[in-house]
CSV table of N, CA and C in Angstrom, one decimal:
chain,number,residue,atom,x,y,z
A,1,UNK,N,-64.8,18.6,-26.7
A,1,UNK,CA,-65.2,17.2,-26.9
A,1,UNK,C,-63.9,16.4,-26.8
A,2,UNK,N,-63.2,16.6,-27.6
A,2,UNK,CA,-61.4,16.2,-27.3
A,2,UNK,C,-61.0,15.7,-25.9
A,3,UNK,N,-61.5,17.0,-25.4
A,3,UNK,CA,-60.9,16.5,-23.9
A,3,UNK,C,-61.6,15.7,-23.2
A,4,UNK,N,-62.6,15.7,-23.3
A,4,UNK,CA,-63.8,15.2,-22.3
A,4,UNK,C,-63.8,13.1,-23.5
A,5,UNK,N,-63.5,13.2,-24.4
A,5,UNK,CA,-63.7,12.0,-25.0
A,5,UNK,C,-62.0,11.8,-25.7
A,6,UNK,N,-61.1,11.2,-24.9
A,6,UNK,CA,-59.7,11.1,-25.0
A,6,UNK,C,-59.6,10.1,-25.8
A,7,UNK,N,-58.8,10.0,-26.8
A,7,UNK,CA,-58.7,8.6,-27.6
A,7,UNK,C,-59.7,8.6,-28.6
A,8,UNK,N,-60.9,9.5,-28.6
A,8,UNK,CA,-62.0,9.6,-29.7
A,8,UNK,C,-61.7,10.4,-31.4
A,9,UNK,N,-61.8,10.5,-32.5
A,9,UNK,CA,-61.9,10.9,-33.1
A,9,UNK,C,-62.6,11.8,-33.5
A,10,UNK,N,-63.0,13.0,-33.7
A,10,UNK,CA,-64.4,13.7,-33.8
A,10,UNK,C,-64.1,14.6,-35.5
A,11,UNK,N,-65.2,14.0,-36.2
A,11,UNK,CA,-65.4,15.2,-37.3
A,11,UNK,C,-66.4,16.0,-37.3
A,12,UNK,N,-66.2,17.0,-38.1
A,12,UNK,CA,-67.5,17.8,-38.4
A,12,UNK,C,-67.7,18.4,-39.6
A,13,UNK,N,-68.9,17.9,-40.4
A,13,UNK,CA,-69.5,17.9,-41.6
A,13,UNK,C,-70.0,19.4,-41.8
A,14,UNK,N,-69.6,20.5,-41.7
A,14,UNK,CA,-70.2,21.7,-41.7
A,14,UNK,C,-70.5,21.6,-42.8
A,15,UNK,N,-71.9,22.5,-42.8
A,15,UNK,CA,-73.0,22.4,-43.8
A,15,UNK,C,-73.7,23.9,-43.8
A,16,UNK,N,-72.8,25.2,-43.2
A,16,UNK,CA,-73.3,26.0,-42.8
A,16,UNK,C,-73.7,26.8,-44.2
A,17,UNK,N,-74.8,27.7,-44.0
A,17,UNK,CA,-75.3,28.8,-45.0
A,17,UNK,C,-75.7,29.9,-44.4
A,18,UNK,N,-75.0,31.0,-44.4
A,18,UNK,CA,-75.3,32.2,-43.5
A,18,UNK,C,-76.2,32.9,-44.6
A,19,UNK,N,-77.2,33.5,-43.5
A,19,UNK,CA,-78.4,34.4,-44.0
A,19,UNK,C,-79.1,33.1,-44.6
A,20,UNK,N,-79.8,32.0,-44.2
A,20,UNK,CA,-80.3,30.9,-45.1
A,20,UNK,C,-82.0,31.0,-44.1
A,21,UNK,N,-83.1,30.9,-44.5
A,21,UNK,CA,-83.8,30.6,-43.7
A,21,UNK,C,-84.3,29.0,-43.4
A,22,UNK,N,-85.3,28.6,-42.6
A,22,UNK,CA,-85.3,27.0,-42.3
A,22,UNK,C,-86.4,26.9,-43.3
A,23,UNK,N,-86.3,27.4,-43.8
A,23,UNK,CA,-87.7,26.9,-45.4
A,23,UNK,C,-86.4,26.7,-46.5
A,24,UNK,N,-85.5,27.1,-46.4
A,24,UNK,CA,-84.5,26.6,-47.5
A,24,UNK,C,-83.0,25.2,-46.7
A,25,UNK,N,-84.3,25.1,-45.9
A,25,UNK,CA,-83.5,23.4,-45.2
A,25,UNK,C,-84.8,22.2,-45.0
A,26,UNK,N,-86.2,22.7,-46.0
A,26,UNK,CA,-87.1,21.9,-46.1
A,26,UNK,C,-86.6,20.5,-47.0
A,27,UNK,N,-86.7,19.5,-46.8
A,27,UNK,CA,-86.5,18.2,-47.3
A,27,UNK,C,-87.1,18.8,-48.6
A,28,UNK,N,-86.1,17.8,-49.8
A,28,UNK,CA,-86.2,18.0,-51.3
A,28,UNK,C,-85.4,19.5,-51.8
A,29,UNK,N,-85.6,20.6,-50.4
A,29,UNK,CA,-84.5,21.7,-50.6
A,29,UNK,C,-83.1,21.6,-51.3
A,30,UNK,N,-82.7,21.8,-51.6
A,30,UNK,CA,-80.5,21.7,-51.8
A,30,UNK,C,-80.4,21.8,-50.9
A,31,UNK,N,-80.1,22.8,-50.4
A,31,UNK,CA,-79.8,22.8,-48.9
A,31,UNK,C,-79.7,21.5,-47.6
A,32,UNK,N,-81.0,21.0,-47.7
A,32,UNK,CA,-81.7,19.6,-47.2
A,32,UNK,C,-80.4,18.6,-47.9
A,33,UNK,N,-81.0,18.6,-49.3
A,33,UNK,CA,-80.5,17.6,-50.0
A,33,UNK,C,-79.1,17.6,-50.3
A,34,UNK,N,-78.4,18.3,-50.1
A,34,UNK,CA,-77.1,18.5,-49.9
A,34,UNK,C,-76.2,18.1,-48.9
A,35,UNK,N,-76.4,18.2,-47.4
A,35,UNK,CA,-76.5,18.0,-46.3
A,35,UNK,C,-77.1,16.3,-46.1
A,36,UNK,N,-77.6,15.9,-46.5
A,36,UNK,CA,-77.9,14.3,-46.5
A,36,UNK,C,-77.2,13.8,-47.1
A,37,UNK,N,-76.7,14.1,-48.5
A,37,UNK,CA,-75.3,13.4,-49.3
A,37,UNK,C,-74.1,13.6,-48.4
A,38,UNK,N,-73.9,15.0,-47.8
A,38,UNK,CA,-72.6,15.0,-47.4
A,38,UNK,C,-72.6,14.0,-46.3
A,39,UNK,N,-73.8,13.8,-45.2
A,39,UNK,CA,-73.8,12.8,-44.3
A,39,UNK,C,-73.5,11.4,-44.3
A,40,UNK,N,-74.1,10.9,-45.8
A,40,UNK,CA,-73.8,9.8,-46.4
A,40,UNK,C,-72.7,9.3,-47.3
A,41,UNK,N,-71.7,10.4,-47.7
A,41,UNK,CA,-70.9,10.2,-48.4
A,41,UNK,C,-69.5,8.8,-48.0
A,42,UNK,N,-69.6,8.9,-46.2
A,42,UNK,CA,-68.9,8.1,-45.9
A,42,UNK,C,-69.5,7.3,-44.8
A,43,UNK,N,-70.3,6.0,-45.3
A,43,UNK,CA,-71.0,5.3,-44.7
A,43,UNK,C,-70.6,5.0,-43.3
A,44,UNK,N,-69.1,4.3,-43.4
A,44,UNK,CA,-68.3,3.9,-42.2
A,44,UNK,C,-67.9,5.0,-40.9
A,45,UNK,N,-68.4,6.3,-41.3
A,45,UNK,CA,-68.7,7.3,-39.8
A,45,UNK,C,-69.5,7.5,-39.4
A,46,UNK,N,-70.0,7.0,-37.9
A,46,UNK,CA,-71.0,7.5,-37.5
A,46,UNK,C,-71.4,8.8,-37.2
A,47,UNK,N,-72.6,9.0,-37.6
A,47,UNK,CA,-73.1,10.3,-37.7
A,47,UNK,C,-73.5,10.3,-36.0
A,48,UNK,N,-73.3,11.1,-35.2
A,48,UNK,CA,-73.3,11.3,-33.4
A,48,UNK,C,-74.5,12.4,-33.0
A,49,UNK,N,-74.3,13.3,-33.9
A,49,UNK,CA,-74.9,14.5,-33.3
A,49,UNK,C,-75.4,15.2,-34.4
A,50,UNK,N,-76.4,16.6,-34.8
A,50,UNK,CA,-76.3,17.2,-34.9
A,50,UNK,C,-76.8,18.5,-34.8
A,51,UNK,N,-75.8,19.8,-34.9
A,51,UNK,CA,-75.8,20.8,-34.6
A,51,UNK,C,-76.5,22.0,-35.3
A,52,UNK,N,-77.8,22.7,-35.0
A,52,UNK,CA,-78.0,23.7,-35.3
A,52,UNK,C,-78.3,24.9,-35.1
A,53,UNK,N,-77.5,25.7,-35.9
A,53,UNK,CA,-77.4,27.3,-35.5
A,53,UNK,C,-78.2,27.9,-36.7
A,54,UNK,N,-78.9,28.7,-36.1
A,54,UNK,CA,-80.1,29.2,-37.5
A,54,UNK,C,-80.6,29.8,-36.8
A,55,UNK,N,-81.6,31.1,-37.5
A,55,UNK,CA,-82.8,31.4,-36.7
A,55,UNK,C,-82.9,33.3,-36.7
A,56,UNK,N,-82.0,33.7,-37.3
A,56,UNK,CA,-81.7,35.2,-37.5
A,56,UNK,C,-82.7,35.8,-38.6
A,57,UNK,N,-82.9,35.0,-39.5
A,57,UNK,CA,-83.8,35.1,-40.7
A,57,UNK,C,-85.2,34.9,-40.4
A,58,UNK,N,-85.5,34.1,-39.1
A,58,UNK,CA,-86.9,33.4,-38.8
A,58,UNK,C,-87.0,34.1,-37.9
A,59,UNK,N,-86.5,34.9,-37.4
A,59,UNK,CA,-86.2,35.5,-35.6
A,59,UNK,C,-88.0,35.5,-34.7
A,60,UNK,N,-89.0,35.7,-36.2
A,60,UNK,CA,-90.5,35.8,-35.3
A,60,UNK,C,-91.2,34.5,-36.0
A,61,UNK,N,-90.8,34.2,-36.6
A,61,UNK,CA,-91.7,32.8,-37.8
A,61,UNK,C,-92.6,32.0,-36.9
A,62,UNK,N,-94.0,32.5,-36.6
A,62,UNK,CA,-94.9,32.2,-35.6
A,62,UNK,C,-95.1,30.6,-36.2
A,63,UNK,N,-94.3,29.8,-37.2
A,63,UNK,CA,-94.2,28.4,-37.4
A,63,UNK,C,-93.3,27.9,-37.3
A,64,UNK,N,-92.2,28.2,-36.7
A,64,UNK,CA,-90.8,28.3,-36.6
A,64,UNK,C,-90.7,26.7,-36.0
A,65,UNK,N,-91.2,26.4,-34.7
A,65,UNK,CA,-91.2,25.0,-34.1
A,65,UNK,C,-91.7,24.0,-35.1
A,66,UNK,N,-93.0,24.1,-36.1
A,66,UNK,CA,-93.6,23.2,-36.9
A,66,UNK,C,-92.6,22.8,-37.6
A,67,UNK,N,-91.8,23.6,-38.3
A,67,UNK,CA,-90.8,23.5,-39.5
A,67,UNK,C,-89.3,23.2,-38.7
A,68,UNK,N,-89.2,23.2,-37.7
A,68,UNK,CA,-88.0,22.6,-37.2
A,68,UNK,C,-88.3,21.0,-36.5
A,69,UNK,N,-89.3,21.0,-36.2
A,69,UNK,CA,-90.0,19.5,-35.6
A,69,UNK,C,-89.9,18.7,-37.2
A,70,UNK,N,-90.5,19.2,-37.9
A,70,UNK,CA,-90.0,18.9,-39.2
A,70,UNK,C,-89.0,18.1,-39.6
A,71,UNK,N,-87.7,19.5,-39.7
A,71,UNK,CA,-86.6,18.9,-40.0
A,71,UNK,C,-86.5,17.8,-39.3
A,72,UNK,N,-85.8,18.1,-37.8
A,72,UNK,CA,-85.4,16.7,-37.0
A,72,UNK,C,-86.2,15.7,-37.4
A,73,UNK,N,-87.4,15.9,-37.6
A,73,UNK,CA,-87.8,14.1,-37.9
A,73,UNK,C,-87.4,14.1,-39.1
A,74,UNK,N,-86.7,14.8,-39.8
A,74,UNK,CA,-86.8,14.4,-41.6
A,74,UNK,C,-85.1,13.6,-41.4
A,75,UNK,N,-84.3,14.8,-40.8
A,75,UNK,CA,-83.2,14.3,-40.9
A,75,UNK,C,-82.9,13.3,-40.0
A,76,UNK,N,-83.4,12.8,-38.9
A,76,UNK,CA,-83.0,11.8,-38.3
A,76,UNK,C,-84.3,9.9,-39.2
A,77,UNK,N,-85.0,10.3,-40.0
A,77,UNK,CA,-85.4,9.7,-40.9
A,77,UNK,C,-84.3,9.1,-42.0
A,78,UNK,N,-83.7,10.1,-42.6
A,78,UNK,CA,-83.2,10.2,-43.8
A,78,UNK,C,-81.5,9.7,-43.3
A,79,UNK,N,-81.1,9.8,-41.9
A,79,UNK,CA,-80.2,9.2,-41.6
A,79,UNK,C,-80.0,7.8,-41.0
A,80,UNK,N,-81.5,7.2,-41.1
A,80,UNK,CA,-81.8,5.9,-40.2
A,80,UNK,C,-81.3,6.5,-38.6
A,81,UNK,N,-81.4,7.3,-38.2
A,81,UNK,CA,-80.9,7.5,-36.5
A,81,UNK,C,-81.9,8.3,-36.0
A,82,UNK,N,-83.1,7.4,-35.4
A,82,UNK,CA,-84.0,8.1,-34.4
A,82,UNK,C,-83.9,9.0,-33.6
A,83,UNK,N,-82.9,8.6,-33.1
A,83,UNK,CA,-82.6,9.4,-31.6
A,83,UNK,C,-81.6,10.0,-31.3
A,84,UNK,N,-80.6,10.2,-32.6
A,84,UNK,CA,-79.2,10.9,-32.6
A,84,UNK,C,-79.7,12.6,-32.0
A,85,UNK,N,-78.8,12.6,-31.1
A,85,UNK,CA,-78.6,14.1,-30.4
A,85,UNK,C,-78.9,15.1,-31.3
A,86,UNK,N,-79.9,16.3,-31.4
A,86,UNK,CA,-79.8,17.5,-32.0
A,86,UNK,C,-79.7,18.6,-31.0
A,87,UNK,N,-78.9,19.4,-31.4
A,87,UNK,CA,-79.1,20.3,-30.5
A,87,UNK,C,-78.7,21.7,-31.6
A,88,UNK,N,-79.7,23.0,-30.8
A,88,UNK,CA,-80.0,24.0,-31.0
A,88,UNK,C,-79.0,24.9,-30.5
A,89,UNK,N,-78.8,25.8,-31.3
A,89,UNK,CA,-77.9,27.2,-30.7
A,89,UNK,C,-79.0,28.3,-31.1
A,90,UNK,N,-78.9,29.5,-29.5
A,90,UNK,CA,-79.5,30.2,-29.6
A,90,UNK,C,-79.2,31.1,-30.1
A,91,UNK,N,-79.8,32.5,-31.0
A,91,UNK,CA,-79.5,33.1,-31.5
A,91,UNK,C,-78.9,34.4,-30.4
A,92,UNK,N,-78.3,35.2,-31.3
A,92,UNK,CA,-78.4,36.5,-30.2
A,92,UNK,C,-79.5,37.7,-29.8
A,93,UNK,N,-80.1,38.0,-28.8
A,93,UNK,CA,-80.9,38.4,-28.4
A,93,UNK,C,-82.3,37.6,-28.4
A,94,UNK,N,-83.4,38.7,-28.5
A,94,UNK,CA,-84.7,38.1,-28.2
A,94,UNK,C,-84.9,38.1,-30.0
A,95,UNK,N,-86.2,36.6,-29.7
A,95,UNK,CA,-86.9,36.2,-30.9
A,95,UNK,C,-87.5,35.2,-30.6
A,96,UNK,N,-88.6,34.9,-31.1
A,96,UNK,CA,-89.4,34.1,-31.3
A,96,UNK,C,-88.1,32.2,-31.2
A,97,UNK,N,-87.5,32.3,-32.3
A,97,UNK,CA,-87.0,31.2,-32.7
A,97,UNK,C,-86.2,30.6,-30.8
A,98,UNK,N,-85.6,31.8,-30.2
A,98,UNK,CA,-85.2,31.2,-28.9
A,98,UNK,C,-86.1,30.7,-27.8
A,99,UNK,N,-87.0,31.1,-28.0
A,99,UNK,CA,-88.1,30.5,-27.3
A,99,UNK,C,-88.8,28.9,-27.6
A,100,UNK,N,-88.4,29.2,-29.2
A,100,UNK,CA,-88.5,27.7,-29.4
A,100,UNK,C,-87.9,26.4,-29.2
A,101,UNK,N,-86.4,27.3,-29.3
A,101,UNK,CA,-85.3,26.1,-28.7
A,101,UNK,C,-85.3,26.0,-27.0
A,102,UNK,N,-85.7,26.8,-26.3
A,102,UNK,CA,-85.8,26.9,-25.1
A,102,UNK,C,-86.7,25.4,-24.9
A,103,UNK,N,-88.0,25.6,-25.4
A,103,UNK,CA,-88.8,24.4,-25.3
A,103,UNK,C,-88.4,23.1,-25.9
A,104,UNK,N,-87.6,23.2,-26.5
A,104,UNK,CA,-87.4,22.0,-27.4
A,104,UNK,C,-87.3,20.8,-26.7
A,105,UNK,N,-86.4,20.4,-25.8
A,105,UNK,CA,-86.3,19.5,-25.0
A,105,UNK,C,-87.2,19.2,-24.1
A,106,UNK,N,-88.5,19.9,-23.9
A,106,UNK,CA,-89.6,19.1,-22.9
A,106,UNK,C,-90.0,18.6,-24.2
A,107,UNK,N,-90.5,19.1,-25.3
A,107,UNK,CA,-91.5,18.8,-26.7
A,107,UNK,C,-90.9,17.8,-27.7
A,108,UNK,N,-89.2,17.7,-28.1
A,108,UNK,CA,-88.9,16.4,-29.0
A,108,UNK,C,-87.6,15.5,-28.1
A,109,UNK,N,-88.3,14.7,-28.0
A,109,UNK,CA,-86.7,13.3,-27.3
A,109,UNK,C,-85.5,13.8,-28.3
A,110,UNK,N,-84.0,13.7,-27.5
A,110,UNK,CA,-83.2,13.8,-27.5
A,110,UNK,C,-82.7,15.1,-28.2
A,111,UNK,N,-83.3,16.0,-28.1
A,111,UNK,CA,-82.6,17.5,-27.9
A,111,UNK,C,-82.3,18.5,-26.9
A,112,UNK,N,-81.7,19.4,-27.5
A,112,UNK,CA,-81.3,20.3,-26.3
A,112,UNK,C,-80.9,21.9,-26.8
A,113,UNK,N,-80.7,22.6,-26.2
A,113,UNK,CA,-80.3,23.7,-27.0
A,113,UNK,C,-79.3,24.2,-25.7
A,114,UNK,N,-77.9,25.0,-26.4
A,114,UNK,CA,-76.9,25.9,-26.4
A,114,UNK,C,-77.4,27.2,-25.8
A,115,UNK,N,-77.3,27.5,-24.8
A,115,UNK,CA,-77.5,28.8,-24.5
A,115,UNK,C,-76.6,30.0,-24.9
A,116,UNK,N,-77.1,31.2,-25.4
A,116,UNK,CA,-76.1,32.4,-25.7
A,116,UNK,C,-76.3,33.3,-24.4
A,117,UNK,N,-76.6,32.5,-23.4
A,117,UNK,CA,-76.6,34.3,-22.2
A,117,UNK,C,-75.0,34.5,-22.5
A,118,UNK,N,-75.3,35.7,-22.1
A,118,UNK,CA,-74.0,37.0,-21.4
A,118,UNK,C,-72.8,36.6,-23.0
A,119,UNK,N,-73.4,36.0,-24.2
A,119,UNK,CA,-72.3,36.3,-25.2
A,119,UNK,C,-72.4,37.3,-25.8
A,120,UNK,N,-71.2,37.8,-26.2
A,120,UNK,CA,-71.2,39.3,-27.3
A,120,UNK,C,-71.3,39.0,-28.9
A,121,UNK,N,-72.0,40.0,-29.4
A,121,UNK,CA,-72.0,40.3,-31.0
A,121,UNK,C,-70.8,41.3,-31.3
A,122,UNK,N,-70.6,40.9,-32.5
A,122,UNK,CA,-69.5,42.7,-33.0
A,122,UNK,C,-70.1,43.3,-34.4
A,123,UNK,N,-71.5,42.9,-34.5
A,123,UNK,CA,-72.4,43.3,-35.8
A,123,UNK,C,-73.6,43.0,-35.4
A,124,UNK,N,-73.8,42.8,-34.2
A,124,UNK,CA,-75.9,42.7,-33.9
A,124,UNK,C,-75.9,41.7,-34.5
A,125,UNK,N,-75.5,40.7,-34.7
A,125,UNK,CA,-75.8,39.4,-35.0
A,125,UNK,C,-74.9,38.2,-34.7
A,126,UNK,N,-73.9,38.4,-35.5
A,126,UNK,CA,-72.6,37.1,-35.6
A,126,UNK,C,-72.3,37.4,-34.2
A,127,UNK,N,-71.7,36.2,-33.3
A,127,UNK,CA,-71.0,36.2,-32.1
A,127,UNK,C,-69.3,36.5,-32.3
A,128,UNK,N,-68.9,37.2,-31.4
A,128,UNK,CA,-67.2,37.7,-31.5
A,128,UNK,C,-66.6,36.3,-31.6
A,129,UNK,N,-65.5,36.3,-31.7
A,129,UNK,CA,-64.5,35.0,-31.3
A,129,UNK,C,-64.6,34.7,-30.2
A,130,UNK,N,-64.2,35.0,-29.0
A,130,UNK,CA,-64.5,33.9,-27.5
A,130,UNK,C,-65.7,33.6,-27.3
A,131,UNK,N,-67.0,34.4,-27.4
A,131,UNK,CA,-68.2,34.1,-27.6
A,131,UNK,C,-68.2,32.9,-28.1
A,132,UNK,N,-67.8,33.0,-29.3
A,132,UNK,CA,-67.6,31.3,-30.1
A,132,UNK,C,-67.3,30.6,-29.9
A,133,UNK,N,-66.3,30.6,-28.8
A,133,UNK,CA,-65.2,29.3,-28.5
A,133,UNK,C,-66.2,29.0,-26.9
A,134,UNK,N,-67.1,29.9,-26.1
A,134,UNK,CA,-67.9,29.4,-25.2
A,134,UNK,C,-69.4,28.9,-25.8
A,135,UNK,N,-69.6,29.3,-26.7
A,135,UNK,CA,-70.9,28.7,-27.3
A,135,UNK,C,-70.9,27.4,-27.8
A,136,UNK,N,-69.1,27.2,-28.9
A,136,UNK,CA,-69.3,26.3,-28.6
A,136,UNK,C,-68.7,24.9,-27.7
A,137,UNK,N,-68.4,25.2,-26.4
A,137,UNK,CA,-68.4,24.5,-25.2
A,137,UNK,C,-69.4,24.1,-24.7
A,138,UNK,N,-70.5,25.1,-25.0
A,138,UNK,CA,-71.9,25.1,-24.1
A,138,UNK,C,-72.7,23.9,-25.6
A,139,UNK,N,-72.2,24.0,-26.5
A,139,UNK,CA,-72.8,22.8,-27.5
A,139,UNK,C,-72.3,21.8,-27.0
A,140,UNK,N,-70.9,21.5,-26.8
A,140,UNK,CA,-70.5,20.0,-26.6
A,140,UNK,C,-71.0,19.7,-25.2
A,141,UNK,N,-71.3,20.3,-24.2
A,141,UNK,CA,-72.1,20.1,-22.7
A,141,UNK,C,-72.8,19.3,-22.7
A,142,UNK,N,-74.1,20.1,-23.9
A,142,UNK,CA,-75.2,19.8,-24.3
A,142,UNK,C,-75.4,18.2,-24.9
A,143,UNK,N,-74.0,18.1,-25.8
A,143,UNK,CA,-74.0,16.7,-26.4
A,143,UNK,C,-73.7,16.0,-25.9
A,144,UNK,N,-72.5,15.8,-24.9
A,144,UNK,CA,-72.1,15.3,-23.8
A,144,UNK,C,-73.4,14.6,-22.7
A,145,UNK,N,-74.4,15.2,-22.5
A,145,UNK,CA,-75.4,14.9,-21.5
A,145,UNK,C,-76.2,14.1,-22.7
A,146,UNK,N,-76.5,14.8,-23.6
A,146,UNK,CA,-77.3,14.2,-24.4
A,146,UNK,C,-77.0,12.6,-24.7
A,147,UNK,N,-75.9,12.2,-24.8
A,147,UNK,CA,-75.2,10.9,-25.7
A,147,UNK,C,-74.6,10.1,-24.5
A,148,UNK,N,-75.2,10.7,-23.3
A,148,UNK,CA,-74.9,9.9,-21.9
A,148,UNK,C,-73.3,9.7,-21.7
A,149,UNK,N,-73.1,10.7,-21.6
A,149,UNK,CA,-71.3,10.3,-22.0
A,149,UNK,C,-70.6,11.4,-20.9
A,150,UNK,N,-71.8,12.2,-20.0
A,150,UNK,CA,-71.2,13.1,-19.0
A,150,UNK,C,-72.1,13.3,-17.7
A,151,UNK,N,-71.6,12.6,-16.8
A,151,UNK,CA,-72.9,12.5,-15.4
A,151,UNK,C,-73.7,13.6,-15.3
């Protein structure tokens, strides 16, 4: 994003919880509620995007979309920003939850999802380090198109 947005400032509010499932990011959650104070803590930044990576714990959650349609409308409620970019990172391998992010973008305005083809694991789950550094390239792409900011 640096490069592609020169002169820009960029933060990032990481808010991560490994091994967390998306019922412990339901509004009124900690998790939830935690994550909205840290958003709000400094009124004067705009909030641009946000990113999520989840879905290892849900991998088959045959409501997995209901409870993520959810979120997004909760948190883009709770931040006054309708139509702030979200975008999805896919987990590794097959599951339910990638399928969902696959759809995401015909089914809720202004999302998108990260693709994980051809990345590597070093534990069947977590992505290696370069993995990480193209995954997340393939997030800022994603946001980049999304926030109209990349032909």
């Amino acid at each position: 994003l640096s490069q592609a947005l020169p002169g820009k400032q960029i933060g990032l509010i990481v808010n991560a919880r490994g091994g967390s499932s998306i019922n412990a990011w339901a509004k009124g959650q900690p998790l939830y509620d935690n994550t909205i104070k840290r958003v709000r803590a400094i009124p004067s930044l705009p909030l641009a995007g946000i990113i999520w990576h989840q879905g290892e714990s849900d991998r088959e959650d045959p409501k997995y979309h209901d409870k993520l349609a959810q979120l997004i409308k909760n948190l883009r409620s709770d931040v006054a920003k309708p139509e702030v970019p979200f975008i999805a990172g896919e987990i590794y391998g097959k599951g339910h939850v990638n399928e969902v992010f696959h759809r995401l973008p015909a089914k809720i305005p202004h999302t998108g999802f990260a693709s994980s083809k051809n990345l590597t694991v070093f534990d069947n789950v977590h992505f290696d380090r370069k993995s990480q550094q193209i995954l997340g390239a393939r997030y800022a792409d994603v946001y980049l198109r999304l926030s109209g900011q990349k032909p």
